[in-house]
Tab-separated table of C-alpha atoms in Angstrom:
chain	number	residue	atom	x	y	z
K	15	MET	CA	0.000	0.000	0.000
K	16	GLU	CA	2.917	2.296	0.666
K	17	GLN	CA	4.228	2.135	-2.939
K	18	PRO	CA	0.952	3.198	-4.678
K	19	ALA	CA	0.515	6.045	-2.173
K	20	ARG	CA	4.053	7.247	-2.835
K	21	GLN	CA	3.458	7.114	-6.598
K	22	GLU	CA	0.248	9.084	-6.168
K	23	ARG	CA	2.042	11.804	-4.189
K	24	GLN	CA	4.745	11.911	-6.855
K	25	LEU	CA	2.172	12.380	-9.589
K	26	GLN	CA	0.743	15.349	-7.698
K	27	SER	CA	4.111	17.055	-7.206
K	28	PRO	CA	4.765	20.344	-9.136
K	29	ALA	CA	7.952	19.000	-10.753
K	30	HIS	CA	6.126	15.974	-12.080
K	31	GLN	CA	3.262	18.192	-13.256
K	32	ILE	CA	5.645	20.337	-15.343
K	33	GLU	CA	7.145	17.230	-16.901
K	34	THR	CA	3.634	15.921	-17.594
K	35	ASP	CA	2.645	19.213	-19.241
K	36	ASP	CA	5.612	18.972	-21.603
K	37	ARG	CA	4.764	15.367	-22.445
K	38	THR	CA	1.160	16.385	-23.004
K	39	ALA	CA	2.283	19.101	-25.409
K	40	LEU	CA	4.335	16.527	-27.288
K	41	VAL	CA	2.003	13.516	-27.234
K	42	CYS	CA	-1.616	14.419	-26.551
K	43	LYS	CA	-2.044	17.828	-28.180
K	44	PRO	CA	-2.091	18.120	-31.961
K	45	ARG	CA	0.821	20.234	-33.104
K	46	ILE	CA	2.828	21.105	-36.137
K	47	LYS	CA	5.485	18.562	-37.004
K	48	GLY	CA	8.774	19.333	-35.298
K	49	GLY	CA	10.983	21.615	-37.350
K	50	ASN	CA	14.687	22.259	-37.699
K	51	SER	CA	15.221	25.188	-35.296
K	52	ASP	CA	17.174	24.897	-32.069
K	53	LEU	CA	16.473	27.332	-29.231
K	54	PRO	CA	19.019	30.031	-30.252
K	55	SER	CA	17.824	29.969	-33.880
K	56	ALA	CA	14.192	30.397	-32.857
K	57	GLY	CA	15.269	33.142	-30.467
K	58	PHE	CA	17.011	35.038	-33.281
K	59	ASN	CA	13.796	34.918	-35.317
K	60	VAL	CA	11.745	36.206	-32.382
K	61	VAL	CA	14.127	39.104	-31.658
K	62	ASN	CA	14.346	39.969	-35.362
K	63	SER	CA	10.560	39.980	-35.524
K	64	ILE	CA	10.287	42.305	-32.521
K	65	ILE	CA	13.031	44.753	-33.492
K	66	GLY	CA	11.915	45.023	-37.132
K	67	SER	CA	10.776	48.397	-38.390
K	68	GLY	CA	9.118	49.541	-35.183
K	69	ILE	CA	12.320	50.410	-33.339
K	70	ILE	CA	13.038	53.378	-35.586
K	71	GLY	CA	9.969	55.214	-34.264
K	72	LEU	CA	10.623	54.635	-30.568
K	73	PRO	CA	12.517	57.910	-29.946
K	74	TYR	CA	9.514	59.737	-31.445
K	75	SER	CA	7.230	57.890	-29.021
K	76	MET	CA	9.343	59.331	-26.181
K	77	LYS	CA	8.633	62.791	-27.571
K	78	GLU	CA	4.902	62.114	-27.871
K	79	ALA	CA	4.397	60.574	-24.427
K	80	GLY	CA	6.890	62.594	-22.383
K	81	PHE	CA	10.300	61.110	-21.675
K	82	PRO	CA	9.794	59.566	-18.194
K	83	LEU	CA	6.305	58.260	-18.989
K	84	GLY	CA	7.553	57.036	-22.365
K	85	VAL	CA	10.211	54.843	-20.775
K	86	LEU	CA	7.669	53.415	-18.330
K	87	LEU	CA	5.176	52.722	-21.120
K	88	LEU	CA	7.856	51.024	-23.201
K	89	VAL	CA	8.707	48.653	-20.354
K	90	GLY	CA	5.012	48.023	-19.733
K	91	VAL	CA	4.252	47.193	-23.365
K	92	ALA	CA	7.223	44.831	-23.463
K	93	TYR	CA	6.014	43.083	-20.322
K	94	ILE	CA	2.500	42.576	-21.731
K	95	THR	CA	3.794	41.202	-24.631
K	96	ALA	CA	2.935	44.952	-41.070
K	97	MET	CA	5.003	44.812	-43.946
K	98	ILE	CA	4.262	48.220	-45.639
K	99	SER	CA	6.462	50.039	-43.131
K	100	TYR	CA	9.427	47.812	-44.043
K	101	ASN	CA	9.415	48.957	-47.660
K	102	ILE	CA	8.966	52.603	-46.697
K	103	ILE	CA	11.998	52.441	-44.401
K	104	THR	CA	14.064	50.689	-47.063
K	105	GLY	CA	13.273	53.383	-49.612
K	106	ASP	CA	13.819	56.331	-47.274
K	107	THR	CA	16.991	54.972	-45.695
K	108	LEU	CA	18.934	53.599	-48.651
K	109	THR	CA	18.280	56.603	-50.907
K	110	LYS	CA	20.191	58.777	-48.424
K	111	VAL	CA	23.011	56.250	-48.411
K	112	PHE	CA	23.318	56.272	-52.202
K	113	GLN	CA	23.254	60.093	-52.289
K	114	THR	CA	26.634	60.111	-50.532
K	115	ILE	CA	28.286	58.041	-53.273
K	116	PRO	CA	30.520	60.195	-55.522
K	117	GLY	CA	28.951	60.695	-58.933
K	118	VAL	CA	25.376	60.017	-57.784
K	119	GLY	CA	23.515	63.273	-58.478
K	120	PRO	CA	20.001	64.416	-57.565
K	121	ASP	CA	18.623	63.041	-60.840
K	122	SER	CA	20.158	59.589	-60.497
K	123	LEU	CA	17.825	56.605	-60.354
K	124	LEU	CA	19.467	55.619	-57.069
K	125	THR	CA	17.951	58.686	-55.374
K	126	TYR	CA	14.356	57.674	-56.169
K	127	ARG	CA	12.779	55.677	-53.345
K	128	GLN	CA	10.454	53.873	-55.775
K	129	VAL	CA	13.434	52.482	-57.682
K	130	ILE	CA	15.157	51.370	-54.468
K	131	ILE	CA	12.012	49.658	-53.170
K	132	LEU	CA	11.471	47.785	-56.438
K	133	CYS	CA	15.093	46.684	-56.723
K	134	THR	CA	15.435	45.474	-53.128
K	135	THR	CA	12.086	43.680	-53.355
K	136	ILE	CA	12.938	41.824	-56.556
K	137	ILE	CA	16.561	41.041	-55.725
K	138	PHE	CA	16.399	40.309	-51.975
K	139	THR	CA	13.066	40.210	-50.164
K	140	LEU	CA	11.047	38.215	-52.693
K	141	PRO	CA	13.599	35.367	-53.056
K	142	MET	CA	13.936	35.062	-49.257
K	143	SER	CA	10.151	35.167	-48.866
K	144	LEU	CA	9.815	32.156	-51.166
K	145	TYR	CA	11.345	29.829	-48.560
K	146	ARG	CA	8.872	27.321	-47.149
K	147	ASP	CA	10.628	26.737	-43.824
K	148	ILE	CA	10.991	29.706	-41.459
K	149	ALA	CA	13.929	27.923	-39.792
K	150	LYS	CA	15.992	28.837	-42.876
K	151	LEU	CA	15.763	32.482	-41.816
K	152	ALA	CA	17.587	31.907	-38.502
K	153	LYS	CA	21.016	32.837	-39.911
K	154	VAL	CA	19.489	35.860	-41.625
K	155	SER	CA	17.940	36.941	-38.310
K	156	PHE	CA	21.293	36.523	-36.548
K	157	ILE	CA	22.966	38.810	-39.103
K	158	SER	CA	20.155	41.309	-38.608
K	159	LEU	CA	20.712	41.203	-34.849
K	160	ILE	CA	24.441	41.899	-35.279
K	161	LEU	CA	23.680	44.882	-37.524
K	162	THR	CA	21.185	46.157	-34.957
K	163	ALA	CA	23.944	46.116	-32.344
K	164	VAL	CA	26.127	48.183	-34.709
K	165	ILE	CA	23.294	50.698	-35.185
K	166	LEU	CA	22.817	50.896	-31.441
K	167	VAL	CA	26.484	51.782	-30.932
K	168	ILE	CA	26.244	54.492	-33.598
K	169	VAL	CA	23.159	56.034	-31.978
K	170	MET	CA	24.921	56.007	-28.597
K	171	ILE	CA	27.989	57.733	-30.060
K	172	ARG	CA	25.867	60.438	-31.649
K	173	ALA	CA	23.962	60.948	-28.399
K	174	ALA	CA	27.270	62.010	-26.861
K	175	THR	CA	28.670	64.021	-29.797
K	176	LEU	CA	25.641	65.542	-31.527
K	177	SER	CA	23.249	66.372	-28.689
K	178	PRO	CA	25.256	69.461	-27.536
K	179	LEU	CA	24.733	70.987	-31.010
K	180	VAL	CA	20.961	70.481	-31.125
K	181	PRO	CA	19.013	73.543	-29.876
K	182	LYS	CA	17.229	73.038	-26.583
K	183	THR	CA	13.445	72.688	-26.647
K	184	GLU	CA	10.892	73.567	-24.017
K	185	ASN	CA	9.234	70.866	-21.930
K	186	ALA	CA	11.686	68.283	-23.225
K	187	TRP	CA	11.740	66.429	-19.902
K	188	ILE	CA	8.111	66.797	-18.836
K	189	PHE	CA	6.816	63.594	-17.241
K	190	ALA	CA	3.715	63.050	-19.414
K	191	LYS	CA	2.104	64.565	-22.506
K	192	SER	CA	-1.343	64.375	-24.070
K	193	ASN	CA	-0.185	62.231	-27.016
K	194	ALA	CA	0.759	59.266	-24.812
K	195	ILE	CA	-2.016	57.186	-26.409
K	196	GLN	CA	-0.402	57.521	-29.841
K	197	ALA	CA	2.950	56.646	-28.298
K	198	ILE	CA	1.493	53.393	-26.966
K	199	GLY	CA	0.430	52.543	-30.516
K	200	VAL	CA	3.976	52.999	-31.832
K	201	MET	CA	5.417	50.981	-28.950
K	202	SER	CA	2.875	48.199	-29.448
K	203	PHE	CA	3.847	47.947	-33.097
K	204	ALA	CA	7.505	47.799	-32.114
K	205	PHE	CA	6.913	44.850	-29.783
K	206	VAL	CA	4.235	42.897	-31.584
K	207	CYS	CA	5.511	39.448	-32.533
K	208	HIS	CA	2.409	37.432	-31.725
K	209	HIS	CA	1.577	36.825	-35.376
K	210	ASN	CA	4.892	35.000	-35.833
K	211	SER	CA	4.611	32.876	-32.707
K	212	PHE	CA	2.909	29.827	-34.201
K	213	LEU	CA	5.351	29.557	-37.099
K	214	ILE	CA	8.428	29.928	-34.897
K	215	TYR	CA	7.003	27.538	-32.280
K	216	GLY	CA	6.277	24.972	-34.977
K	217	SER	CA	9.821	25.271	-36.320
K	218	LEU	CA	11.347	24.070	-33.030
K	219	GLU	CA	12.953	20.653	-32.957
K	220	GLU	CA	11.260	20.114	-29.579
K	221	PRO	CA	8.164	22.345	-29.477
K	222	THR	CA	7.376	22.163	-25.747
K	223	LEU	CA	5.873	24.804	-23.485
K	224	SER	CA	9.019	25.045	-21.353
K	225	ASN	CA	11.254	25.617	-24.405
K	226	TRP	CA	8.865	28.204	-25.788
K	227	SER	CA	8.648	30.017	-22.457
K	228	ARG	CA	12.441	30.174	-22.264
K	229	ILE	CA	12.709	31.566	-25.798
K	230	THR	CA	10.054	34.251	-25.330
K	231	HIS	CA	11.366	35.509	-21.987
K	232	VAL	CA	14.966	35.790	-23.170
K	233	SER	CA	14.041	37.255	-26.576
K	234	VAL	CA	11.628	39.882	-25.241
K	235	SER	CA	14.099	40.884	-22.521
K	236	LEU	CA	16.876	41.350	-25.091
K	237	ALA	CA	14.550	43.277	-27.401
K	238	LEU	CA	13.448	45.477	-24.490
K	239	PHE	CA	17.065	46.323	-23.630
K	240	ILE	CA	17.855	47.236	-27.237
K	241	SER	CA	14.647	49.253	-27.593
K	242	VAL	CA	15.079	51.238	-24.382
K	243	VAL	CA	18.692	52.152	-25.183
K	244	PHE	CA	17.778	53.094	-28.753
K	245	ALA	CA	14.746	55.154	-27.707
K	246	VAL	CA	16.529	56.959	-24.876
K	247	CYS	CA	19.660	57.784	-26.895
K	248	GLY	CA	17.624	58.934	-29.883
K	249	TYR	CA	15.375	61.183	-27.830
K	250	VAL	CA	18.178	62.564	-25.651
K	251	THR	CA	19.997	63.613	-28.841
K	252	PHE	CA	17.145	65.503	-30.529
K	253	THR	CA	14.401	66.010	-27.860
K	254	GLY	CA	11.716	68.205	-29.454
K	255	TYR	CA	13.158	67.801	-32.952
K	256	THR	CA	12.720	64.023	-32.921
K	257	GLU	CA	11.077	62.726	-36.122
K	258	GLY	CA	8.972	59.612	-36.654
K	259	ASP	CA	11.972	58.171	-38.515
K	260	ILE	CA	14.942	58.935	-36.260
K	261	PHE	CA	17.398	58.765	-39.174
K	262	GLU	CA	15.649	61.816	-40.660
K	263	ASN	CA	17.193	63.802	-37.797
K	264	TYR	CA	20.821	63.131	-38.713
K	265	CYS	CA	22.692	65.356	-41.123
K	266	ARG	CA	23.409	64.154	-44.655
K	267	ASP	CA	27.163	64.734	-44.432
K	268	ASP	CA	27.526	62.552	-41.328
K	269	ASP	CA	29.397	59.493	-42.601
K	270	LEU	CA	28.934	57.502	-39.406
K	271	THR	CA	25.150	57.752	-39.433
K	272	THR	CA	25.137	57.131	-43.181
K	273	PHE	CA	26.746	53.787	-42.410
K	274	GLY	CA	24.066	53.319	-39.742
K	275	ARG	CA	21.373	53.977	-42.344
K	276	PHE	CA	22.920	51.334	-44.577
K	277	CYS	CA	22.961	48.803	-41.729
K	278	TYR	CA	19.376	49.543	-40.858
K	279	GLY	CA	18.276	49.241	-44.474
K	280	VAL	CA	19.870	45.785	-44.592
K	281	THR	CA	18.164	44.710	-41.342
K	282	ILE	CA	14.784	45.748	-42.744
K	283	ILE	CA	15.402	43.738	-45.919
K	284	LEU	CA	16.306	40.735	-43.768
K	285	THR	CA	13.218	41.128	-41.546
K	286	PHE	CA	10.608	41.518	-44.292
K	287	PRO	CA	10.472	37.783	-45.194
K	288	ILE	CA	9.404	36.824	-41.644
K	289	GLU	CA	6.313	39.019	-41.975
K	290	CYS	CA	5.604	37.582	-45.417
K	291	PHE	CA	5.728	34.051	-43.980
K	292	VAL	CA	2.919	34.913	-41.569
K	293	THR	CA	0.692	36.539	-44.177
K	294	ARG	CA	1.122	33.580	-46.524
K	295	GLU	CA	0.387	31.126	-43.715
K	296	VAL	CA	-2.883	32.905	-42.876
K	297	ILE	CA	-3.968	32.898	-46.520
K	298	SER	CA	-3.040	29.232	-46.792
K	299	ASN	CA	-5.104	28.282	-43.724
K	300	VAL	CA	-8.141	30.383	-44.615
K	301	PHE	CA	-8.457	29.658	-48.323
K	302	PHE	CA	-6.460	26.463	-49.031
K	303	SER	CA	-6.944	24.291	-45.915
K	304	GLY	CA	-3.354	24.896	-44.816
K	305	THR	CA	-1.702	23.304	-47.861
K	306	LEU	CA	-0.181	25.090	-50.839
K	307	THR	CA	1.168	23.440	-53.947
K	308	THR	CA	4.440	24.759	-55.318
K	309	ILE	CA	2.635	26.896	-57.888
K	310	LEU	CA	0.219	28.326	-55.308
K	311	HIS	CA	3.082	28.902	-52.864
K	312	VAL	CA	4.924	31.039	-55.426
K	313	ALA	CA	1.751	32.803	-56.601
K	314	VAL	CA	0.563	33.744	-53.097
K	315	THR	CA	4.031	34.941	-52.110
K	316	VAL	CA	4.366	37.129	-55.204
K	317	ILE	CA	0.904	38.620	-54.663
K	318	VAL	CA	1.546	39.384	-50.979
K	319	VAL	CA	4.908	41.021	-51.704
K	320	ALA	CA	3.490	42.920	-54.703
K	321	VAL	CA	0.561	44.387	-52.746
K	322	ALA	CA	2.820	45.585	-49.915
K	323	THR	CA	5.280	47.029	-52.447
K	324	ILE	CA	2.624	48.894	-54.446
K	325	ILE	CA	1.160	50.550	-51.350
K	326	SER	CA	4.616	51.566	-50.103
K	327	LEU	CA	5.415	53.082	-53.509
K	328	VAL	CA	2.344	55.311	-53.286
K	329	TYR	CA	2.455	56.284	-49.605
K	330	ASP	CA	5.659	57.234	-47.827
K	331	CYS	CA	4.911	58.831	-44.438
K	332	LEU	CA	6.470	56.370	-42.015
K	333	GLY	CA	5.317	57.960	-38.782
K	334	ILE	CA	1.608	57.729	-39.603
K	335	VAL	CA	2.068	54.169	-40.883
K	336	LEU	CA	3.690	53.146	-37.588
K	337	GLU	CA	0.947	54.820	-35.552
K	338	LEU	CA	-1.929	53.312	-37.549
K	339	ASN	CA	-0.302	49.863	-37.632
K	340	GLY	CA	0.236	50.053	-33.903
K	341	ILE	CA	-3.259	51.266	-33.075
K	342	LEU	CA	-5.290	49.142	-35.504
K	343	SER	CA	-3.133	45.989	-35.712
K	344	ALA	CA	-0.674	45.709	-32.840
K	345	THR	CA	-3.010	46.922	-30.090
K	346	PRO	CA	-5.627	44.196	-30.746
K	347	LEU	CA	-2.885	41.553	-30.994
K	348	VAL	CA	-1.115	42.666	-27.805
K	349	PHE	CA	-3.942	43.833	-25.546
K	350	ILE	CA	-7.397	42.860	-26.810
K	351	ILE	CA	-7.471	39.420	-28.449
K	352	PRO	CA	-5.337	37.486	-25.891
K	353	THR	CA	-7.221	38.865	-22.884
K	354	ALA	CA	-10.614	38.374	-24.520
K	355	CYS	CA	-9.751	34.735	-25.264
K	356	TYR	CA	-8.555	34.220	-21.690
K	357	LEU	CA	-11.732	35.683	-20.214
K	358	LYS	CA	-13.853	33.553	-22.540
K	359	LEU	CA	-12.075	30.335	-21.542
K	360	SER	CA	-11.517	31.115	-17.862
K	361	GLU	CA	-13.450	28.983	-15.378
K	362	GLU	CA	-12.674	31.277	-12.435
K	363	ARG	CA	-15.174	33.699	-10.881
K	364	TRP	CA	-15.381	37.136	-12.485
K	365	ASN	CA	-13.719	38.762	-9.453
K	366	HIS	CA	-10.685	36.456	-9.524
K	367	SER	CA	-7.420	38.431	-9.698
K	368	ASP	CA	-6.420	36.956	-13.072
K	369	ASN	CA	-9.777	37.869	-14.580
K	370	LEU	CA	-9.632	41.382	-13.146
K	371	ILE	CA	-6.146	41.986	-14.565
K	372	SER	CA	-7.188	40.591	-17.963
K	373	GLY	CA	-10.291	42.775	-17.937
K	374	LEU	CA	-8.193	45.845	-17.132
K	375	ILE	CA	-5.762	45.131	-19.979
K	376	LEU	CA	-8.693	44.546	-22.350
K	377	THR	CA	-10.248	47.871	-21.367
K	378	VAL	CA	-6.966	49.711	-21.829
K	379	GLY	CA	-6.535	48.088	-25.251
K	380	VAL	CA	-9.971	49.185	-26.452
K	381	LEU	CA	-9.333	52.696	-25.113
K	382	VAL	CA	-5.925	52.954	-26.792
K	383	MET	CA	-7.267	51.706	-30.129
K	384	THR	CA	-10.292	54.035	-30.141
K	385	VAL	CA	-8.729	57.225	-28.796
K	386	GLY	CA	-5.430	56.648	-30.612
K	387	PHE	CA	-7.144	56.286	-33.981
K	388	VAL	CA	-9.114	59.503	-33.489
K	389	MET	CA	-6.029	61.425	-32.375
K	390	THR	CA	-3.952	60.130	-35.289
K	391	ILE	CA	-6.603	61.293	-37.767
K	392	LEU	CA	-7.090	64.683	-36.084
K	393	HIS	CA	-3.413	65.355	-35.312
K	394	PRO	CA	-1.246	63.545	-37.881
K	395	GLN	CA	2.485	64.024	-37.581
K	396	GLU	CA	4.411	65.808	-40.312
K	397	CYS	CA	6.908	64.048	-42.583
K	398	SER	CA	10.244	65.728	-43.223
K	399	HIS	CA	11.501	63.523	-46.109
K	400	GLY	CA	15.121	64.617	-46.169
K	401	LYS	CA	14.627	68.166	-44.891
K	402	GLU	CA	17.843	69.249	-43.205
K	403	MET	CA	17.451	70.313	-39.591
K	404	VAL	CA	18.576	73.703	-38.289
K	405	TYR	CA	21.646	72.225	-36.616
K	406	CYS	CA	22.867	70.860	-39.969
K	407	PHE	CA	23.180	74.228	-41.722
K	408	PRO	CA	26.628	75.481	-42.869
K	409	ASN	CA	26.937	78.033	-40.048
K	410	ASN	CA	27.137	75.079	-37.638
K	411	ALA	CA	29.330	72.925	-39.866
K	412	SER	CA	32.698	73.774	-38.347
K	413	LEU	CA	31.514	73.134	-34.800
K	414	TYR	CA	29.685	69.984	-35.834
K	415	ASN	CA	32.618	68.468	-37.704
K	416	SER	CA	35.073	69.301	-34.918
K	417	THR	CA	33.148	67.203	-32.381
K	418	LEU	CA	32.637	64.111	-34.492
K	419	PRO	CA	35.075	61.226	-34.069
K	420	PRO	CA	36.705	60.008	-37.287
K	421	PHE	CA	34.922	57.119	-38.975
């Protein structure tokens, strides 16, 4: 009698329950066939998905929300935690890089964002988007992460060398501002990676809950560190002059930030295919029962990439795109849908702490989406598109160049 009782106590122990949950995820629950990604590879894809195009607007979100509140909101969004913006960034960023090449004049094809978007789409993003297995993008995501680290160092250097030359602005360090709702939208877009979760989870060699929990916690923490440093350094440098695209704030003759623009353009090209994978997977599941023949796989991929490219050729204001994507897409994915599903499936009483927290997050999500959309329509941000800032004019050139370290 002692042996069965001991076994029963063992089965009820927390350690045995965790092991049982993992076995249940592997044996009892239907799942996607194990893929080819190890934990680091899946982590690279998650971080690459989070960093993406949203990070470039984070300094602007500090300006909109107020610097102290902005930092707190950024951490909060990370804790709770679309492709058109990628093409816009590619076009805006790489054109400024090519303008610095000797012999490339204002009328050169390399200075037209439409030409850059078409070329990078056809040569790079479309071929990478045609992969069937997202695990093949792990090395690409690792390269993107390395380039992001390089960009981060550049932004930190310029925070120290360029900020003294930027004119001071009033209320630069006020705790909170009225546009905090719009800032939450930008931050939500920067951290949304939920749409990629199923694909990356399914690519794991051992898709268990414990492995997935480890990947998400480490990846989001790393992305939060990168995002906070990038946002703080960018805002500290330009304060009230901060644009929706932070690279619009740097002067054209700054070789170091030109190299940073090039690195960021490459990271965007390398991130685009991950978003395309998700869109194609949704189309496949909704219209083709989750299975695409080779011809349909190519056709759907080309159509998805073409639609995103066409829209980005016509519209080029990055800041508004980030705000609308964050408010209308990221906010439901981060705040509304997960909490609504939890409340629907929860068997606890309505006043249980978990239900109350989920209800609060759901309410905040609906509020952010509604008020943020109205404010974005009524008070859209301006787009500079290469306009040189006051601190870049020739009368500041000697002082500016004397403080910059050689590159």
